[in-house]
Amino acid sequence: MKTKLYYNESSESKFLADILSNKLKREGIEVTDEKQDIGIAIGGDGTFLHMVSENNFNTDILYIGVNNGTLGFLTEIKPTEFNEFTNILKNKDYKIENISYEEIKVVTKENEYYFKALNEVAVRDEYLSTTYLSVTIDETLLENFVGDGLLISTPTGSTAYNLSGNGAIIYSELHTLQITPLAPINNKVYRCITNPIVLPENRVIKLYPIERTKDLIILVDGKKYTIKNAEYVEIKISKDKLKCIRLNDFDYTSIINDKYLN
Ligand code: NAP
Ligand code: MN
């Protein structure tokens, strides 16, 4: 079993990585800089997202996170639990949960671009002016959206940006996409859906820029890309699933309670 550690720039995360690395080695668990079986992110959710993206969403790796002070919704292990954690890894005493990510295709007049997201993609007008998007589900018109933009999030991302847009929290064991409007405009002239919509896993969402919207900004797990002359953005859920290590007592309900109410 080979583990690889990922940490953010904080000196404390680096320090924790050294401690964990030594503990793992002492228990006979290899720590590598190369191909790993288990990826361990030490930091917050940002570090976890970074680890998955650095591995190009490789579905052979088992992922787990250690929380180091930030929100860390995706990071189950506390630095005070390193001894227990090392034993858990050594004895493979855990569950594995399959979680969905998103596959995003952007088609322009000249090119096609491909992205993957664990949390969400946010689609907005390039100049952050009103965003006009025609939304189809399996090529059937859902609505012509007018507002700041649209978020398409996974269950994992449902507790991130989506939550600030009043989207629903979706349990991570479900495989759905959620469309959440950002500041939708509704008046005599414009009508669009103001509530989030949750879709089953095999649907394909397409967003076509219309009216004054030509160039887009897309934010993929918070990373910004500018797309000129976009014809459409297609979003679907991955057939392949990421594998996350969950402790035997993992309980989504108590994580929600802990992260948002305690
Ligand atoms: P960041 O600015 O540190 O993230 C903002 C907050 O979102 C942090 O508290 C982060 O936790 C938390 N977060 C990230 N993924 C989460 C998840 N799956 N569940 C619950 N909380 C989560 O930037 P980042 O760490 O690189 O994360 C990128 C994400 O930030 C984007 O994918 C987007 O979801 C989110 N974001 C949110 C808003 C908003 O709510 N208005 C705006 C832009 C981006 P940590 O502190 O532990 O990293
Ligand atoms: Mn962060």
CSV table of C-alpha atoms and ligand atoms in Angstrom, one decimal:
chain,number,residue,atom,x,y,z
A,1,MET,CA,0.0,0.0,0.0
A,2,LYS,CA,1.5,3.3,-1.1
A,3,THR,CA,0.2,6.6,0.3
A,4,LYS,CA,0.9,10.1,-1.0
A,5,LEU,CA,0.4,13.3,1.1
A,6,TYR,CA,-1.0,16.6,-0.3
A,7,TYR,CA,-0.9,19.7,1.8
A,8,ASN,CA,-1.6,23.4,1.4
A,9,GLU,CA,1.0,26.2,1.8
A,10,SER,CA,0.5,26.7,5.6
A,11,SER,CA,3.5,25.8,7.6
A,12,GLU,CA,1.3,23.9,10.0
A,13,SER,CA,0.0,21.6,7.2
A,14,LYS,CA,3.6,20.9,6.2
A,15,PHE,CA,4.4,20.1,9.8
A,16,LEU,CA,1.4,17.8,10.2
A,17,ALA,CA,2.4,16.1,6.9
A,18,ASP,CA,5.9,15.4,8.4
A,19,ILE,CA,4.3,13.9,11.5
A,20,LEU,CA,1.9,11.7,9.6
A,21,SER,CA,4.5,10.6,7.2
A,22,ASN,CA,6.8,9.4,10.0
A,23,LYS,CA,3.9,7.6,11.7
A,24,LEU,CA,2.9,5.8,8.5
A,25,LYS,CA,6.5,4.8,7.8
A,26,ARG,CA,7.0,3.5,11.3
A,27,GLU,CA,3.9,1.3,10.8
A,28,GLY,CA,5.4,-0.1,7.5
A,29,ILE,CA,3.2,2.0,5.2
A,30,GLU,CA,5.0,3.4,2.2
A,31,VAL,CA,4.9,7.2,1.6
A,32,THR,CA,5.6,8.0,-2.0
A,33,ASP,CA,6.0,11.0,-4.4
A,34,GLU,CA,4.9,8.9,-7.3
A,35,LYS,CA,2.0,6.6,-8.0
A,36,GLN,CA,-0.2,6.1,-4.9
A,37,ASP,CA,-3.0,3.8,-3.8
A,38,ILE,CA,-4.2,6.2,-1.2
A,39,GLY,CA,-4.1,10.0,-1.5
A,40,ILE,CA,-4.3,11.9,1.8
A,41,ALA,CA,-5.0,15.7,1.7
A,42,ILE,CA,-3.9,17.7,4.7
A,43,GLY,CA,-5.6,21.1,4.9
A,44,GLY,CA,-9.2,21.9,4.1
A,45,ASP,CA,-11.7,21.3,1.3
A,46,GLY,CA,-9.5,23.3,-1.1
A,47,THR,CA,-6.6,20.9,-0.5
A,48,PHE,CA,-8.9,17.9,-1.1
A,49,LEU,CA,-10.1,19.4,-4.4
A,50,HIS,CA,-6.5,20.1,-5.4
A,51,MET,CA,-5.5,16.5,-4.7
A,52,VAL,CA,-8.3,15.1,-6.8
A,53,SER,CA,-7.6,17.5,-9.7
A,54,GLU,CA,-3.9,16.8,-9.6
A,55,ASN,CA,-4.7,13.2,-10.1
A,56,ASN,CA,-7.0,14.0,-13.0
A,57,PHE,CA,-9.9,12.4,-11.1
A,58,ASN,CA,-8.2,9.0,-11.1
A,59,THR,CA,-10.8,6.5,-9.9
A,60,ASP,CA,-8.2,3.8,-8.9
A,61,ILE,CA,-7.0,5.9,-6.0
A,62,LEU,CA,-8.7,6.0,-2.6
A,63,TYR,CA,-9.0,9.6,-1.3
A,64,ILE,CA,-9.2,10.9,2.3
A,65,GLY,CA,-8.6,14.2,4.0
A,66,VAL,CA,-7.2,15.4,7.2
A,67,ASN,CA,-8.7,18.7,8.5
A,68,ASN,CA,-6.4,21.4,9.5
A,69,GLY,CA,-8.5,24.2,10.9
A,70,THR,CA,-10.6,25.4,7.9
A,71,LEU,CA,-14.1,24.3,7.3
A,72,GLY,CA,-13.0,20.9,5.9
A,73,PHE,CA,-16.4,19.4,5.0
A,74,LEU,CA,-14.6,16.8,2.9
A,75,THR,CA,-11.8,16.1,5.5
A,76,GLU,CA,-12.8,13.5,8.0
A,77,ILE,CA,-9.7,12.9,10.0
A,78,LYS,CA,-8.5,15.2,12.8
A,79,PRO,CA,-4.7,15.7,13.4
A,80,THR,CA,-5.3,14.4,17.0
A,81,GLU,CA,-6.3,11.0,15.5
A,82,PHE,CA,-3.2,10.1,13.6
A,83,ASN,CA,-2.4,7.0,15.6
A,84,GLU,CA,-5.9,5.6,15.1
A,85,PHE,CA,-5.9,6.7,11.5
A,86,THR,CA,-2.6,4.9,10.8
A,87,ASN,CA,-4.1,1.7,12.3
A,88,ILE,CA,-7.2,2.0,10.3
A,89,LEU,CA,-5.2,2.3,7.1
A,90,LYS,CA,-3.0,-0.6,8.1
A,91,ASN,CA,-5.9,-2.9,8.8
A,92,LYS,CA,-8.1,-1.6,6.0
A,93,ASP,CA,-10.7,-1.0,8.6
A,94,TYR,CA,-12.8,1.4,6.6
A,95,LYS,CA,-15.7,1.7,4.1
A,96,ILE,CA,-15.4,3.0,0.6
A,97,GLU,CA,-18.0,5.4,-0.8
A,98,ASN,CA,-18.3,6.1,-4.5
A,99,ILE,CA,-18.9,9.7,-5.3
A,100,SER,CA,-19.8,11.4,-8.5
A,101,TYR,CA,-18.0,14.2,-10.3
A,102,GLU,CA,-19.1,16.3,-13.3
A,103,GLU,CA,-17.9,16.1,-16.9
A,104,ILE,CA,-18.1,19.5,-18.6
A,105,LYS,CA,-17.7,20.1,-22.3
A,106,VAL,CA,-17.5,23.6,-23.7
A,107,VAL,CA,-18.1,24.0,-27.5
A,108,THR,CA,-17.0,27.1,-29.3
A,109,LYS,CA,-17.0,27.9,-33.0
A,110,GLU,CA,-13.4,26.8,-33.2
A,111,ASN,CA,-12.8,24.4,-30.3
A,112,GLU,CA,-14.0,21.9,-27.7
A,113,TYR,CA,-12.7,22.1,-24.1
A,114,TYR,CA,-13.1,19.5,-21.4
A,115,PHE,CA,-13.1,19.9,-17.7
A,116,LYS,CA,-14.0,17.8,-14.6
A,117,ALA,CA,-15.4,19.2,-11.4
A,118,LEU,CA,-15.9,17.6,-8.0
A,119,ASN,CA,-17.9,20.5,-6.5
A,120,GLU,CA,-19.5,22.5,-9.3
A,121,VAL,CA,-19.3,24.6,-12.4
A,122,ALA,CA,-20.5,28.2,-12.3
A,123,VAL,CA,-21.4,29.7,-15.6
A,124,ARG,CA,-21.6,33.5,-16.0
A,125,ASP,CA,-21.3,36.2,-18.6
A,126,GLU,CA,-17.6,37.1,-19.2
A,127,TYR,CA,-18.2,40.8,-18.2
A,128,LEU,CA,-20.2,39.8,-15.1
A,129,SER,CA,-23.1,41.6,-16.6
A,130,THR,CA,-26.5,40.0,-16.9
A,131,THR,CA,-26.1,36.4,-18.1
A,132,TYR,CA,-28.6,35.0,-20.6
A,133,LEU,CA,-28.6,31.2,-20.9
A,134,SER,CA,-31.0,28.9,-22.5
A,135,VAL,CA,-31.2,25.7,-20.4
A,136,THR,CA,-32.0,22.3,-21.9
A,137,ILE,CA,-32.3,18.9,-20.3
A,138,ASP,CA,-31.7,16.1,-22.9
A,139,GLU,CA,-32.2,18.8,-25.5
A,140,THR,CA,-35.7,19.8,-24.2
A,141,LEU,CA,-36.0,23.4,-23.2
A,142,LEU,CA,-36.3,24.0,-19.4
A,143,GLU,CA,-36.1,27.8,-19.3
A,144,ASN,CA,-34.4,30.8,-20.6
A,145,PHE,CA,-32.4,32.0,-17.6
A,146,VAL,CA,-31.6,35.6,-16.9
A,147,GLY,CA,-29.6,36.7,-13.9
A,148,ASP,CA,-26.0,36.5,-12.5
A,149,GLY,CA,-25.5,32.9,-13.7
A,150,LEU,CA,-26.1,29.2,-13.0
A,151,LEU,CA,-24.4,26.7,-10.8
A,152,ILE,CA,-24.4,23.1,-11.7
A,153,SER,CA,-23.3,21.2,-8.6
A,154,THR,CA,-22.6,17.6,-7.6
A,155,PRO,CA,-23.8,16.2,-4.2
A,156,THR,CA,-20.3,16.9,-2.9
A,157,GLY,CA,-20.5,20.5,-4.1
A,158,SER,CA,-24.0,20.9,-2.7
A,159,THR,CA,-22.5,22.1,0.6
A,160,ALA,CA,-20.2,24.6,-1.0
A,161,TYR,CA,-21.1,27.5,-3.4
A,162,ASN,CA,-24.5,25.8,-4.0
A,163,LEU,CA,-25.4,26.3,-0.3
A,164,SER,CA,-24.7,30.1,-0.6
A,165,GLY,CA,-27.1,30.1,-3.6
A,166,ASN,CA,-29.8,28.5,-1.4
A,167,GLY,CA,-29.5,25.1,-3.0
A,168,ALA,CA,-30.3,21.9,-1.2
A,169,ILE,CA,-27.8,19.8,0.7
A,170,ILE,CA,-27.6,16.5,-1.1
A,171,TYR,CA,-26.3,13.4,0.6
A,172,SER,CA,-23.0,12.4,-0.9
A,173,GLU,CA,-24.2,8.8,-1.6
A,174,LEU,CA,-26.7,10.1,-4.2
A,175,HIS,CA,-25.8,10.7,-7.8
A,176,THR,CA,-27.5,13.8,-9.0
A,177,LEU,CA,-26.9,17.2,-10.5
A,178,GLN,CA,-28.4,20.3,-9.1
A,179,ILE,CA,-29.1,23.5,-11.1
A,180,THR,CA,-29.1,26.5,-8.8
A,181,PRO,CA,-29.8,30.0,-10.1
A,182,LEU,CA,-27.6,32.9,-9.0
A,183,ALA,CA,-29.7,36.1,-8.6
A,184,PRO,CA,-32.4,35.2,-11.1
A,185,ILE,CA,-34.3,38.1,-12.6
A,186,ASN,CA,-38.1,38.0,-12.5
A,187,ASN,CA,-40.3,40.9,-13.7
A,188,LYS,CA,-42.8,41.7,-16.4
A,189,VAL,CA,-40.1,41.1,-19.1
A,190,TYR,CA,-38.1,38.2,-17.7
A,191,ARG,CA,-39.3,35.0,-16.2
A,192,CYS,CA,-37.2,32.2,-15.0
A,193,ILE,CA,-37.1,29.5,-12.3
A,194,THR,CA,-36.0,30.8,-9.0
A,195,ASN,CA,-35.7,27.4,-7.2
A,196,PRO,CA,-32.9,24.8,-7.4
A,197,ILE,CA,-33.7,21.8,-9.5
A,198,VAL,CA,-32.3,18.3,-8.8
A,199,LEU,CA,-31.9,15.9,-11.7
A,200,PRO,CA,-31.4,12.2,-11.9
A,201,GLU,CA,-28.0,10.9,-12.9
A,202,ASN,CA,-28.4,10.1,-16.6
A,203,ARG,CA,-29.6,13.6,-17.7
A,204,VAL,CA,-27.5,15.9,-19.8
A,205,ILE,CA,-27.7,19.6,-19.2
A,206,LYS,CA,-26.8,22.1,-21.9
A,207,LEU,CA,-26.5,25.8,-21.4
A,208,TYR,CA,-26.6,27.9,-24.6
A,209,PRO,CA,-25.6,31.6,-24.4
A,210,ILE,CA,-28.4,33.7,-25.9
A,211,GLU,CA,-29.3,37.4,-26.3
A,212,ARG,CA,-26.5,39.6,-25.1
A,213,THR,CA,-24.4,36.7,-23.7
A,214,LYS,CA,-21.6,35.6,-26.1
A,215,ASP,CA,-18.5,35.1,-24.0
A,216,LEU,CA,-18.5,33.1,-20.8
A,217,ILE,CA,-16.6,32.8,-17.6
A,218,ILE,CA,-16.8,29.3,-16.2
A,219,LEU,CA,-15.6,28.6,-12.7
A,220,VAL,CA,-14.7,24.9,-12.3
A,221,ASP,CA,-14.3,24.1,-8.6
A,222,GLY,CA,-13.4,27.8,-8.2
A,223,LYS,CA,-10.9,27.9,-11.0
A,224,LYS,CA,-11.7,30.5,-13.6
A,225,TYR,CA,-11.6,30.0,-17.4
A,226,THR,CA,-12.7,32.5,-20.1
A,227,ILE,CA,-14.5,31.1,-23.1
A,228,LYS,CA,-15.0,33.3,-26.2
A,229,ASN,CA,-17.8,32.7,-28.6
A,230,ALA,CA,-19.2,29.8,-26.6
A,231,GLU,CA,-21.9,27.8,-28.5
A,232,TYR,CA,-22.9,25.7,-25.5
A,233,VAL,CA,-21.7,24.2,-22.2
A,234,GLU,CA,-22.7,20.5,-21.7
A,235,ILE,CA,-22.7,19.1,-18.2
A,236,LYS,CA,-23.2,15.5,-17.1
A,237,ILE,CA,-22.4,13.3,-14.2
A,238,SER,CA,-19.4,10.9,-14.5
A,239,LYS,CA,-20.1,7.2,-15.1
A,240,ASP,CA,-16.9,6.5,-13.2
A,241,LYS,CA,-17.0,7.3,-9.5
A,242,LEU,CA,-14.3,8.6,-7.2
A,243,LYS,CA,-13.6,6.3,-4.3
A,244,CYS,CA,-13.4,8.0,-0.9
A,245,ILE,CA,-12.3,6.3,2.3
A,246,ARG,CA,-15.0,6.7,5.0
A,247,LEU,CA,-14.4,5.8,8.7
A,248,ASN,CA,-16.8,3.0,9.9
A,249,ASP,CA,-18.8,5.5,11.9
A,250,PHE,CA,-19.1,8.0,9.0
A,251,ASP,CA,-22.4,9.7,9.2
A,252,TYR,CA,-23.4,12.5,6.8
A,253,THR,CA,-26.1,13.7,9.1
A,254,SER,CA,-23.7,14.4,12.0
A,255,ILE,CA,-21.2,16.0,9.6
A,256,ILE,CA,-23.9,18.5,8.5
A,257,ASN,CA,-24.8,19.2,12.1
A,258,ASP,CA,-21.1,19.6,13.1
A,259,LYS,CA,-20.0,21.8,10.1
A,260,TYR,CA,-23.1,24.2,10.0
A,261,LEU,CA,-24.4,24.3,13.5
A,262,ASN,CA,-21.7,23.7,16.1
B,1,NAP,P1,-12.2,28.8,-0.7
B,1,NAP,O1,-12.4,30.2,-1.1
B,1,NAP,O2,-11.4,28.5,0.4
B,1,NAP,O3,-13.7,28.1,-0.5
B,1,NAP,C1,-14.7,28.8,0.1
B,1,NAP,C2,-15.3,27.9,1.2
B,1,NAP,O4,-16.0,26.8,0.6
B,1,NAP,C3,-14.3,27.4,2.2
B,1,NAP,O5,-14.8,27.5,3.5
B,1,NAP,C4,-14.1,25.9,1.8
B,1,NAP,O6,-13.7,25.1,2.8
B,1,NAP,C5,-15.6,25.6,1.4
B,1,NAP,N1,-15.8,24.4,0.6
B,1,NAP,C6,-15.1,24.0,-0.5
B,1,NAP,N2,-15.6,22.9,-1.0
B,1,NAP,C7,-16.6,22.5,-0.1
B,1,NAP,C8,-17.5,21.4,0.0
B,1,NAP,N3,-17.5,20.4,-0.9
B,1,NAP,N4,-18.4,21.4,1.0
B,1,NAP,C9,-18.4,22.4,1.9
B,1,NAP,N5,-17.6,23.4,1.9
B,1,NAP,C10,-16.7,23.5,0.9
B,1,NAP,O7,-11.7,28.1,-2.1
B,1,NAP,P2,-11.4,26.5,-2.2
B,1,NAP,O8,-11.0,26.0,-0.9
B,1,NAP,O9,-10.4,26.4,-3.4
B,1,NAP,O10,-12.8,25.9,-2.7
B,1,NAP,C11,-13.3,26.1,-4.0
B,1,NAP,C12,-14.8,26.2,-3.8
B,1,NAP,O11,-15.2,27.4,-3.1
B,1,NAP,C13,-15.6,26.2,-5.0
B,1,NAP,O12,-15.7,24.9,-5.6
B,1,NAP,C14,-16.9,26.8,-4.5
B,1,NAP,O13,-17.8,25.7,-4.1
B,1,NAP,C15,-16.6,27.5,-3.3
B,1,NAP,N6,-17.0,28.9,-3.5
B,1,NAP,C16,-18.0,29.4,-2.8
B,1,NAP,C17,-18.5,30.7,-3.0
B,1,NAP,C18,-19.7,31.1,-2.2
B,1,NAP,O14,-20.1,30.4,-1.3
B,1,NAP,N7,-20.2,32.3,-2.5
B,1,NAP,C19,-17.9,31.5,-3.9
B,1,NAP,C20,-16.8,31.0,-4.6
B,1,NAP,C21,-16.4,29.7,-4.4
B,1,NAP,P3,-12.1,25.1,3.3
B,1,NAP,O15,-12.0,26.4,4.0
B,1,NAP,O16,-12.0,23.9,4.2
B,1,NAP,O17,-11.3,25.1,2.0
B,2,MN,MN,-10.2,26.8,0.9
